[in-house]
CSV table of C-alpha atoms in Angstrom, one decimal:
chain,number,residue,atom,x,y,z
A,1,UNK,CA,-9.5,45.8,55.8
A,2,UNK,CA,-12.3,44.5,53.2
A,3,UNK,CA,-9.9,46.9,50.7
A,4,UNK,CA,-6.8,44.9,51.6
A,5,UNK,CA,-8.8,41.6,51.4
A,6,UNK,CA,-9.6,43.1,47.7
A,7,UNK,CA,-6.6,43.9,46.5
A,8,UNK,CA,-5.1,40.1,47.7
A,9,UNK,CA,-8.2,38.6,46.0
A,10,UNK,CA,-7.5,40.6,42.7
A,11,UNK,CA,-3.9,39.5,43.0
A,12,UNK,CA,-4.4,35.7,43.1
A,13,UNK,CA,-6.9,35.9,40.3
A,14,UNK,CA,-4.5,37.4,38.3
A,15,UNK,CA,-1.3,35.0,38.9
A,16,UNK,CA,-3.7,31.8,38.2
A,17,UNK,CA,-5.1,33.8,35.1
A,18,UNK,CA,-1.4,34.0,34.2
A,19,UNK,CA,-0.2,30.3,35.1
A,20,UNK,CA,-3.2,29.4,33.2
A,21,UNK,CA,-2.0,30.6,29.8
A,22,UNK,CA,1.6,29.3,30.7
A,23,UNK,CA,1.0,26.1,31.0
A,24,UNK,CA,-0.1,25.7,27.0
A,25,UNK,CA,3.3,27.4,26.4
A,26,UNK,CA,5.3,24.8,28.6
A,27,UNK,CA,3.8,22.1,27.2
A,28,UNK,CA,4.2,22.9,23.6
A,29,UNK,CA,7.9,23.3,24.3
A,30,UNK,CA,8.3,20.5,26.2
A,31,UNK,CA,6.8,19.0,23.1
A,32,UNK,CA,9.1,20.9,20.5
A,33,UNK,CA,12.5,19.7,22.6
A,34,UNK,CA,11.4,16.2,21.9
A,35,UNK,CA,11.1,16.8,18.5
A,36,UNK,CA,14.2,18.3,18.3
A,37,UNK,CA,15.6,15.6,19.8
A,38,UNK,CA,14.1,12.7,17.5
A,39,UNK,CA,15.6,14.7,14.7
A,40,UNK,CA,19.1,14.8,16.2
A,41,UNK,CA,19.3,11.1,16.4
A,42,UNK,CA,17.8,11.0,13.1
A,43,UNK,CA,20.7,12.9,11.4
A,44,UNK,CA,23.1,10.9,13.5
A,45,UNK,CA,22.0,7.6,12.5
A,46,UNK,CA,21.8,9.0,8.5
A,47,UNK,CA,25.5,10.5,9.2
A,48,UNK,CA,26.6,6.8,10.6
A,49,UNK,CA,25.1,5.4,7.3
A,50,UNK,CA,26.7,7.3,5.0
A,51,UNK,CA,30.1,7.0,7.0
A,52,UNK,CA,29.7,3.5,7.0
A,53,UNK,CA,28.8,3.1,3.5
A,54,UNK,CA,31.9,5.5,2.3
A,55,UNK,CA,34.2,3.8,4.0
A,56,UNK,CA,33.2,0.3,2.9
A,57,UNK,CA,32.4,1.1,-0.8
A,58,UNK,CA,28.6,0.7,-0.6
A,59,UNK,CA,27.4,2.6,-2.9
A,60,UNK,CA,26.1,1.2,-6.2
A,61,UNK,CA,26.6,2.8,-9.4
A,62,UNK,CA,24.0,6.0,-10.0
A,63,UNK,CA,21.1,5.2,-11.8
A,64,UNK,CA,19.5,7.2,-15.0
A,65,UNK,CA,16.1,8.3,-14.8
A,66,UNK,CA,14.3,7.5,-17.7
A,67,UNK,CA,11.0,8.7,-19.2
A,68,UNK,CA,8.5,6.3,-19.7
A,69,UNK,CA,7.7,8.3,-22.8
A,70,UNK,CA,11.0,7.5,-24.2
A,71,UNK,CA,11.4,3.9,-26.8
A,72,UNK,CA,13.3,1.5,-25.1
A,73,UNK,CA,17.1,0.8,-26.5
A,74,UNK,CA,17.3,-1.5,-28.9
A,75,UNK,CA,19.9,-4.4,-27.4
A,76,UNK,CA,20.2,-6.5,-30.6
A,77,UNK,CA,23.7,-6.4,-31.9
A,78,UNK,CA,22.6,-6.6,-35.7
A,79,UNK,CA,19.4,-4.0,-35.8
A,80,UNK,CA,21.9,-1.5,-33.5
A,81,UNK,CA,25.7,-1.8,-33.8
A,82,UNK,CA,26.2,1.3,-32.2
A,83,UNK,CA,24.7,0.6,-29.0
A,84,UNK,CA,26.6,1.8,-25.6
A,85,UNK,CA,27.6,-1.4,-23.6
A,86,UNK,CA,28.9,1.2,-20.9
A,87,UNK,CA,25.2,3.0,-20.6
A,88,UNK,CA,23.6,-0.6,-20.6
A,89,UNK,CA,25.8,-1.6,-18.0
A,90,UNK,CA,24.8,1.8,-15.8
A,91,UNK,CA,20.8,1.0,-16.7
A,92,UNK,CA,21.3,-2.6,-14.6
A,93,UNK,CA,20.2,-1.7,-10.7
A,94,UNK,CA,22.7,-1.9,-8.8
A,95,UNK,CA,22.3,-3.7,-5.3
A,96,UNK,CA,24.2,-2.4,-2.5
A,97,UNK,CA,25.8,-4.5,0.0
A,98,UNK,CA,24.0,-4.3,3.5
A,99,UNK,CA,25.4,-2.4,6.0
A,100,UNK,CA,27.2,-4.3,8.7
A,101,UNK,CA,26.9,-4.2,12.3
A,102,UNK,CA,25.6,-1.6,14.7
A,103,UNK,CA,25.6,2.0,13.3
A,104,UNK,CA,25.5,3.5,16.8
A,105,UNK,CA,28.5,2.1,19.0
A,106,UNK,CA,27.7,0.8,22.7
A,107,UNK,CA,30.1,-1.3,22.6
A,108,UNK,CA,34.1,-1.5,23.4
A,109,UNK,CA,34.6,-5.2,22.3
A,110,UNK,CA,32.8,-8.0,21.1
A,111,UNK,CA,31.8,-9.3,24.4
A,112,UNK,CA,30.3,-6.2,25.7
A,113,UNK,CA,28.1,-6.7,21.9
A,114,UNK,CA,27.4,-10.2,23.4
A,115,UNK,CA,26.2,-9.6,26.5
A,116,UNK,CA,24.0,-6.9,25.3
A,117,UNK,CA,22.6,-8.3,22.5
A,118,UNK,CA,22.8,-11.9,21.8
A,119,UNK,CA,23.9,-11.5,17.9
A,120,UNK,CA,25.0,-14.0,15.3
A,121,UNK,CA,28.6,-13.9,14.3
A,122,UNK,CA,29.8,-11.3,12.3
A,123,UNK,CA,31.5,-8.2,11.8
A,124,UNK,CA,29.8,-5.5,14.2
A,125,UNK,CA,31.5,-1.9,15.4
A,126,UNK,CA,33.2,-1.7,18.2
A,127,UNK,CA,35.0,1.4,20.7
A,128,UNK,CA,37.6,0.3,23.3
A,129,UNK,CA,38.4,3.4,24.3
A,130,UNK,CA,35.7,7.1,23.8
A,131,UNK,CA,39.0,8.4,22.4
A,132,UNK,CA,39.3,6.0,19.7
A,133,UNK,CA,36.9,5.9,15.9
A,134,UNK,CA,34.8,3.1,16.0
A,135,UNK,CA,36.2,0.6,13.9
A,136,UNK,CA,35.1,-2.7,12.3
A,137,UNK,CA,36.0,-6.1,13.9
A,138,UNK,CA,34.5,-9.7,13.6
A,139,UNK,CA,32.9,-10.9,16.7
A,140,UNK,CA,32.8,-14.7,16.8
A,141,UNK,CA,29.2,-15.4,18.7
A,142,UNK,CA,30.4,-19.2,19.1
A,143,UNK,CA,31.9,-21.1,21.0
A,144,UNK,CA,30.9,-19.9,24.4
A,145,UNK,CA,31.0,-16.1,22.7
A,146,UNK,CA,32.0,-13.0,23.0
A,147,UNK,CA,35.5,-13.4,20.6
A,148,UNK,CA,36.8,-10.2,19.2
A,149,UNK,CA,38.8,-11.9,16.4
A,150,UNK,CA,42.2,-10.4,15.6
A,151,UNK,CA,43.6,-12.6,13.0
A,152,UNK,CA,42.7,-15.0,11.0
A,153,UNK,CA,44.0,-17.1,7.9
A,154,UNK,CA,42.1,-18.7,5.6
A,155,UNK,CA,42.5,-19.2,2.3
A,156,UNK,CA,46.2,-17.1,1.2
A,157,UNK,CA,45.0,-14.2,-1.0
A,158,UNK,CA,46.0,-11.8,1.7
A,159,UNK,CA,49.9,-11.0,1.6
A,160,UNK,CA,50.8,-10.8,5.3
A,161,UNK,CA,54.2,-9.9,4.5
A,162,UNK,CA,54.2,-6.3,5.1
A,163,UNK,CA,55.8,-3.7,6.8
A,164,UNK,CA,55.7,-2.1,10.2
A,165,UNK,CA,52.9,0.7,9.3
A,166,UNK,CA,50.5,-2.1,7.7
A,167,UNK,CA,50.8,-4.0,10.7
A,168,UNK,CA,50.5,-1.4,13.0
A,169,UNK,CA,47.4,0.1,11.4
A,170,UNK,CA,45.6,-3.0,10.3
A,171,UNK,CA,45.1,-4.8,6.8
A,172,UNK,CA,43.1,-7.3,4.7
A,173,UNK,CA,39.5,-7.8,3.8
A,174,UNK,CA,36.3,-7.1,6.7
A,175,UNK,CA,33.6,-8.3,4.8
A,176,UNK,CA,32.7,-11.6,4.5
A,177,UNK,CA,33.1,-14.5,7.4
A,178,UNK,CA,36.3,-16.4,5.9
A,179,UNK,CA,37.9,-13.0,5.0
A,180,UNK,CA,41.6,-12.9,6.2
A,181,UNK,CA,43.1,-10.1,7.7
A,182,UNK,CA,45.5,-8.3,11.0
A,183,UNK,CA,43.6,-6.2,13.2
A,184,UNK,CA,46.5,-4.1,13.6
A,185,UNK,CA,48.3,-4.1,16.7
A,186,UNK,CA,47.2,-0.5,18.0
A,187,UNK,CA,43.7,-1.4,18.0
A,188,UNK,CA,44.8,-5.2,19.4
A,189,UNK,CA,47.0,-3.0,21.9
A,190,UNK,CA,43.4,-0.7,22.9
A,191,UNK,CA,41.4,-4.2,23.3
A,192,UNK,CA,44.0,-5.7,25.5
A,193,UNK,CA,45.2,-2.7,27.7
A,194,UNK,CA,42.7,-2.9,30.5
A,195,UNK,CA,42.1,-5.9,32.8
A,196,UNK,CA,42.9,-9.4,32.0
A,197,UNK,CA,41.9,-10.7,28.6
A,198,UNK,CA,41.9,-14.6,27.4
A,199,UNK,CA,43.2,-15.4,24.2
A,200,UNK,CA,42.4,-18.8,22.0
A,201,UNK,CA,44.4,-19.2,19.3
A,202,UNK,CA,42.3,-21.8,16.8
A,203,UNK,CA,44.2,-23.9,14.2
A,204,UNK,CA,43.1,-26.2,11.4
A,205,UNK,CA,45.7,-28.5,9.6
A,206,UNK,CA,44.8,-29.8,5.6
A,207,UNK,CA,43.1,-33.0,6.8
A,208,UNK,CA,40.4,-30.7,8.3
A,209,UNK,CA,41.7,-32.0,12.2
A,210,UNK,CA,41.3,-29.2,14.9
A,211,UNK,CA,43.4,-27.5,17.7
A,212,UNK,CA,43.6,-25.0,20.3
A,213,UNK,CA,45.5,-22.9,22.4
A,214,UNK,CA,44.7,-20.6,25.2
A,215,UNK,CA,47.0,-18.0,27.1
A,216,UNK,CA,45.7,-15.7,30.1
A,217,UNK,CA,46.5,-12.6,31.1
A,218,UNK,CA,47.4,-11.6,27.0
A,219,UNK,CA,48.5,-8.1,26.4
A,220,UNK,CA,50.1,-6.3,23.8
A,221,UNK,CA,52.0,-3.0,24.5
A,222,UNK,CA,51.7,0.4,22.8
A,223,UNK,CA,54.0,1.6,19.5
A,224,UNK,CA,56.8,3.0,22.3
A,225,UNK,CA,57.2,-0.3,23.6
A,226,UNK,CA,57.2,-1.8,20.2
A,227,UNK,CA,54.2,-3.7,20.3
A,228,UNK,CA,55.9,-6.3,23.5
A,229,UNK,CA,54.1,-9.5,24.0
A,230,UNK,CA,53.2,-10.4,27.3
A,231,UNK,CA,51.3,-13.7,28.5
A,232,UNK,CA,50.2,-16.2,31.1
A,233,UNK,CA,49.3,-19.6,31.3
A,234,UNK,CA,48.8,-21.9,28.2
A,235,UNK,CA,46.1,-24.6,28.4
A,236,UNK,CA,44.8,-26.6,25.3
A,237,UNK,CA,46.0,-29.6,23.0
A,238,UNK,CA,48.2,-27.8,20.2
A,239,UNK,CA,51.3,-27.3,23.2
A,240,UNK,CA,52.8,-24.3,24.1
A,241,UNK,CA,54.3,-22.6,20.7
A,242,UNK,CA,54.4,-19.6,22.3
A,243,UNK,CA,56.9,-19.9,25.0
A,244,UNK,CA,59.1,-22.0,22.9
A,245,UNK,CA,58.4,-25.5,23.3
A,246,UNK,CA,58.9,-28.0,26.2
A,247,UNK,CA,63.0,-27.3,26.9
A,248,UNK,CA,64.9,-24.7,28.0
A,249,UNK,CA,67.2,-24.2,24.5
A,250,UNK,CA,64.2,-23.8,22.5
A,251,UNK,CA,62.1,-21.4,25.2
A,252,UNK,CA,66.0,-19.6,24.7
A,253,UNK,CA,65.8,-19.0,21.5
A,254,UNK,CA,62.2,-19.2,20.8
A,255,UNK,CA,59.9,-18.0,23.1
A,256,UNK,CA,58.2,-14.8,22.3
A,257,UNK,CA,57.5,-13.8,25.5
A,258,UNK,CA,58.5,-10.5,26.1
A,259,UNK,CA,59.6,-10.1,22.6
A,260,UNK,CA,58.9,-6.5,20.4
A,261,UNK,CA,57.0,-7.1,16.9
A,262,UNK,CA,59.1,-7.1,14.3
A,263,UNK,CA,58.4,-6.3,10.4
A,264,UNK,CA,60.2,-7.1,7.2
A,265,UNK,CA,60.8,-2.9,7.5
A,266,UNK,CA,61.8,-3.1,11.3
A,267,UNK,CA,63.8,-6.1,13.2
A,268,UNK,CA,63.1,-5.6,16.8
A,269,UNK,CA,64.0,-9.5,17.3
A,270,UNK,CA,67.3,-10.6,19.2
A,271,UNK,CA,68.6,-13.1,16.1
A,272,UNK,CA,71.7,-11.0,15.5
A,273,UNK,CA,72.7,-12.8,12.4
A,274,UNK,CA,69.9,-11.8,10.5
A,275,UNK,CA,66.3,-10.7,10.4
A,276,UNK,CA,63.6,-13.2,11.6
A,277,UNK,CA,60.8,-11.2,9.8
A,278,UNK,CA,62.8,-11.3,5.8
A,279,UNK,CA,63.3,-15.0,6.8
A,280,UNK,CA,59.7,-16.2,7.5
A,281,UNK,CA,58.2,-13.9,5.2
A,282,UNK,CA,55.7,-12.1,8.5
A,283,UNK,CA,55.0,-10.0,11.3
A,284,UNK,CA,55.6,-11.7,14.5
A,285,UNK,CA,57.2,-11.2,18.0
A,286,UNK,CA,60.4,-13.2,16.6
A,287,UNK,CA,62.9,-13.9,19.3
A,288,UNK,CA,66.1,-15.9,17.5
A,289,UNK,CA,63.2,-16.9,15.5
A,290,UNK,CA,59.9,-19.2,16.5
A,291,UNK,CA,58.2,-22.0,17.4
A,292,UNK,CA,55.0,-19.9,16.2
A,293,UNK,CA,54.4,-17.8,13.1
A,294,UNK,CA,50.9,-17.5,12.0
A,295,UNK,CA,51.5,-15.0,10.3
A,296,UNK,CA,54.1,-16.7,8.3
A,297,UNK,CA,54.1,-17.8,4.0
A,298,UNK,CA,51.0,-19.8,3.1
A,299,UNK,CA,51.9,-22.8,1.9
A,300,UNK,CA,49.0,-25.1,0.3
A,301,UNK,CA,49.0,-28.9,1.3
A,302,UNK,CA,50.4,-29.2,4.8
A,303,UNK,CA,54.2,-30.2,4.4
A,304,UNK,CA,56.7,-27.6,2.6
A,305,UNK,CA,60.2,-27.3,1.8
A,306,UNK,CA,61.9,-24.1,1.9
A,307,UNK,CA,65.2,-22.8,2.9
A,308,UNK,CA,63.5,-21.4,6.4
A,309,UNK,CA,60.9,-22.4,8.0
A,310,UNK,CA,58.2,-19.8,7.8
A,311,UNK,CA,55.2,-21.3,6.9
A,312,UNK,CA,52.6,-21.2,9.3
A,313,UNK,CA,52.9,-23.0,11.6
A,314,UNK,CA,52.5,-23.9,15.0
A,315,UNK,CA,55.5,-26.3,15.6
A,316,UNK,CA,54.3,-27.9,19.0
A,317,UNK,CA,51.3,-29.3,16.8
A,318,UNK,CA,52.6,-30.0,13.8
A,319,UNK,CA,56.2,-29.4,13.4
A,320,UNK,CA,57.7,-26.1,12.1
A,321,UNK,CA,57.6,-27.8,8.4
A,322,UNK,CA,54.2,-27.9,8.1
A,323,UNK,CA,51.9,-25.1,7.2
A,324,UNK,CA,48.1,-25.1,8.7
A,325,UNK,CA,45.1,-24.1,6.5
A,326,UNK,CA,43.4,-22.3,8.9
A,327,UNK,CA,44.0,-20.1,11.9
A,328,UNK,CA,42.4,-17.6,14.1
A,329,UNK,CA,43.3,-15.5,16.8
A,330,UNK,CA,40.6,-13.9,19.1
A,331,UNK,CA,40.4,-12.5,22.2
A,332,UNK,CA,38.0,-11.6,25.4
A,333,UNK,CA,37.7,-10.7,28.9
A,334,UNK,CA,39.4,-13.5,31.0
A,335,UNK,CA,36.2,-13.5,33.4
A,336,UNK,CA,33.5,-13.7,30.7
A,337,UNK,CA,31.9,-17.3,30.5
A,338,UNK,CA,28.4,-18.2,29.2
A,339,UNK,CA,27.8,-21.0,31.4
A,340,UNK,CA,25.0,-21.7,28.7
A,341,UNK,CA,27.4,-22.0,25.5
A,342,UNK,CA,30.7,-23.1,27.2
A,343,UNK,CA,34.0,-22.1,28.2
A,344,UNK,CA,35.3,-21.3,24.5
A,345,UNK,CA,37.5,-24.8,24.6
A,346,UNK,CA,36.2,-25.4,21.4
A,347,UNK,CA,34.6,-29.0,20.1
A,348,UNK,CA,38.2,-30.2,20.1
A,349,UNK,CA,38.9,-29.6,23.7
């Protein structure tokens, strides 16, 4: 018995002798996993940054090293007439632009961004859907917050005459905050496809007086359906361009709801004399044509004359011969309100 009581005894000394030099062990690789793990997100984050700074042009020009020992150039035109302009120009440090937005994406629209973080206005990163690239978008922080903007016209150096694949896949200039540009209606269609979304539709005339409309329940179809515009009910002061206008021959033949986008390249619109799009110089959902085309010519000073109307213009504002300065299109979740910053009516409303 007092062998058996032995041999137990030896036993348990031997399995906490043995636990006892494990435990070192465990905790150095619990220790190394971590470390693995801050380096993952390490090289993510640097593969983000260089992504991001690719794709937006980033880089500045390389710089030369230069050896202290060496004399400096001599920049005076008369002593050195042979001097390299190109190689002075190369020597001046270069500033990079700063990135923009979030590196790492959390977020599939703007208001998800807001409601996180609390940011300024700007343009950020953003995912709709996990099978989507994150892309760049401007998220207006104002006015109650939360916009995802999706147009926006501003100052007319951005042709938006273009055809179907343009429009589809997005064009203009996402850099600075008076940029203009088109989303591009498969990423509009991937912002829009789930729930209800709101959209406000902000417009500016040449005297520098404000408007607005709003539309619930906005949604753009996919590339099969051709892009179809579908919408609820309007609220604001601008009127309701979008079905038409207030009688039944002009929501005929120019509300676009329910109509396909149409391109200078593609006439998907029901005017079977001609082409809506080659007439107001745009992408739109033309019916037999508009009493809405922001996406229209930009005409400077307000009033134009033209053999069609396709300025742009909001005609239950200002008339469909008279071409606003600004405009913006932006869109959110229907039931997002920031009871602190508004309902998004604007100062106007």
């Amino acid at each position: 018995m007092s062998l058996l009581l032995l041999v137990l005894f030896c036993q348990v000394m031997a399995s906490a002798d043995f636990f006892a030099h494990q435990a070192p062990c465990e905790l150095e690789l619990e220790e190394l996993r971590r470390s693995v793990r801050m380096l993952e997100n390490t090289l993510l984050i640097g593969a983000w940054k260089i992504d991001h700074m690719r794709r937006h042009k980033h880089f500045g020009l390389p710089q030369p090293s230069m050896n202290q020992s060496d004399p400096a150039p001599d920049s005076n035109p008369k002593t050195n007439p042979h001097r390299n302009t190109t190689e002075e120009f190369e020597r001046v440090p270069q500033n990079p632009h700063p990135t923009a937005g979030n590196l790492i994406v959390h977020d599939k629209d703007c208001s998800e961004l807001y409601d996180r973080l609390r940011p300024v206005s700007g343009f950020y990163r953003i995912r709709p859907r996990a099978t989507l690239e994150p892309f760049l978008a401007y998220c207006d922080m104002e006015d109650g917050g939360g916009w995802t903007v999706i147009q926006r016209r501003r100052h007319g150096r951005v042709n938006f005459n273009r055809d179907w694949v343009d429009y589809r896949d997005g064009f203009g200039e996402f850099k600075l905050w008076n940029d203009e540009f088109w989303l591009g209606n498969e990423l509009i269609h991937s912002l829009l496809e789930e729930g209800e979304n709101l959209m406000k539709i902000d417009l500016t005339d040449w005297t520098g007086k404000k408007s607005h409309a709003m539309y619930n329940n906005f949604r753009v179809a996919d590339e099969k359906d051709k892009y179809r515009l579908s919408f609820g009910q309007y609220s604001g002061r601008a009127g309701d361009a979008l079905s038409g206008g207030s009688n039944m021959v002009e929501q005929w033949s120019a509300s676009q709801a329910g109509m396909y986008f149409s391109t200078r390249d593609q006439d998907n619109d029901r005017f079977l004399q001609g082409s809506c799009a080659q007439e107001n110089q745009g992408g739109w959902w033309y019916n037999r044509c508009h009493a809405a085309n922001l996406n229209g010519k930009f005409y400077r000073g307000g009033e134009y004359k033209a053999k069609f109307d396709n300025g742009v213009v909001w005609g239950t504002w200002k008339g469909l011969w008279y071409s606003l300065r600004h405009t913006t299109m932006k869109v959110r979740p229907q039931l997002f309100l920031d009871s602190s910053l508004g309902s998004g009516a604007g100062p106007d409303g």
